[in-house]
Amino acid sequence: LAEVPAVDNITANSANIEKAVVYKANPASAKVTYIDDTTGETLETKKLNGRYGRTDPYRTAETIKTYTDQNYELVSDNYPTNGVTYNENLQTFEVHLRHKMDLVEDRRTVYETIKYVYEDNTEAADTTVQILDFVRLIKKDLVTNKIVRKYSWIPSTRTFPEVVSPTVDGYTPDKAKVDAENVTANQEDITVTVKYKADKQKVTYTIIDDTTNTTLEDKQELTSGNSDTPLPNDTEAKYN
């Protein structure tokens, strides 16, 4: 009752009057908001209701665990450890969480392959392979499982050293050497082909007089042709 009603016509012979006024606690409420500090978004809001002066049994630990199980980590929690005690005001609390991050090492290898071939593309010498390694760190969001940052490659630039073409008897390479080349981790693998062309060869003869020990004819050309090719059929006839 907000007030006790007046009682009229009371006399000296009237009995004593007693009335009980019962006070009931007013309804009260509180609110707990869970916030993702990484994205700035609200994850969820828990609305609590009770009576003035009473303590709510709700605790944040169980809800926090559902998020830490998803790779969140707790930043702060200002909800009372022993529960909120209701008063005449709407009490608000915040639990802040953020995404766990992981640093992953990323490696990249760039290859330079140098092939040495004859004009028919058969192998003239062993292939040379050079490799250069690069490394960087990648930051990964363990909540979304997405990459959030790729750091710079280390080193930023490396150099394939100069390679001198090997000697193949009777042949001349179209590249005396493969020049040094600066590369980055983002560069595609390099393939270089060095082609060997047959040199011109001569067949000569020398005639010596053994009696007088004199040279009658010196290094006369009999025929000519490319390396590793058969002599013409008439070569012997010319010599005879």
PDB file of C-alpha atoms in Angstrom, residues 5 24 56 59 79 83 87 96 108 116 138-139 142 179-180 186-187 194 197 220 230 240:
ATOM      1  CA  PRO A   5      -6.588   4.628   4.623  1.00  0.00           C
ATOM      2  CA  LYS A  24       8.430  -5.596  -2.079  1.00  0.00           C
ATOM      3  CA  ASP A  56      22.320 -12.133  -9.828  1.00  0.00           C
ATOM      4  CA  ARG A  59      28.826 -15.123 -14.236  1.00  0.00           C
ATOM      5  CA  TYR A  79      31.545  -7.548 -14.511  1.00  0.00           C
ATOM      6  CA  GLY A  83      27.800 -11.199  -9.600  1.00  0.00           C
ATOM      7  CA  ASN A  87      20.234  -1.135  -7.518  1.00  0.00           C
ATOM      8  CA  HIS A  96      36.411  -7.150 -24.296  1.00  0.00           C
ATOM      9  CA  ARG A 108      60.233 -19.011 -51.427  1.00  0.00           C
ATOM     10  CA  TYR A 116      73.673 -26.513 -72.668  1.00  0.00           C
ATOM     11  CA  ILE A 138      52.906 -14.005 -42.311  1.00  0.00           C
ATOM     12  CA  LYS A 139      50.412 -12.953 -39.624  1.00  0.00           C
ATOM     13  CA  LEU A 142      43.260 -17.721 -35.755  1.00  0.00           C
ATOM     14  CA  ASP A 179      75.411 -12.783 -66.796  1.00  0.00           C
ATOM     15  CA  ALA A 180      74.716 -12.236 -63.099  1.00  0.00           C
ATOM     16  CA  ASN A 186      58.266 -12.547 -56.491  1.00  0.00           C
ATOM     17  CA  GLN A 187      60.206 -13.300 -59.648  1.00  0.00           C
ATOM     18  CA  VAL A 194      73.072 -21.973 -74.295  1.00  0.00           C
ATOM     19  CA  LYS A 197      77.381 -24.633 -82.809  1.00  0.00           C
ATOM     20  CA  GLN A 220      97.757 -28.745 -97.316  1.00  0.00           C
ATOM     21  CA  PRO A 230      81.607 -37.604 -91.552  1.00  0.00           C
ATOM     22  CA  ASN A 240      95.628 -40.635-103.109  1.00  0.00           C
TER      23      ASN A 240
END
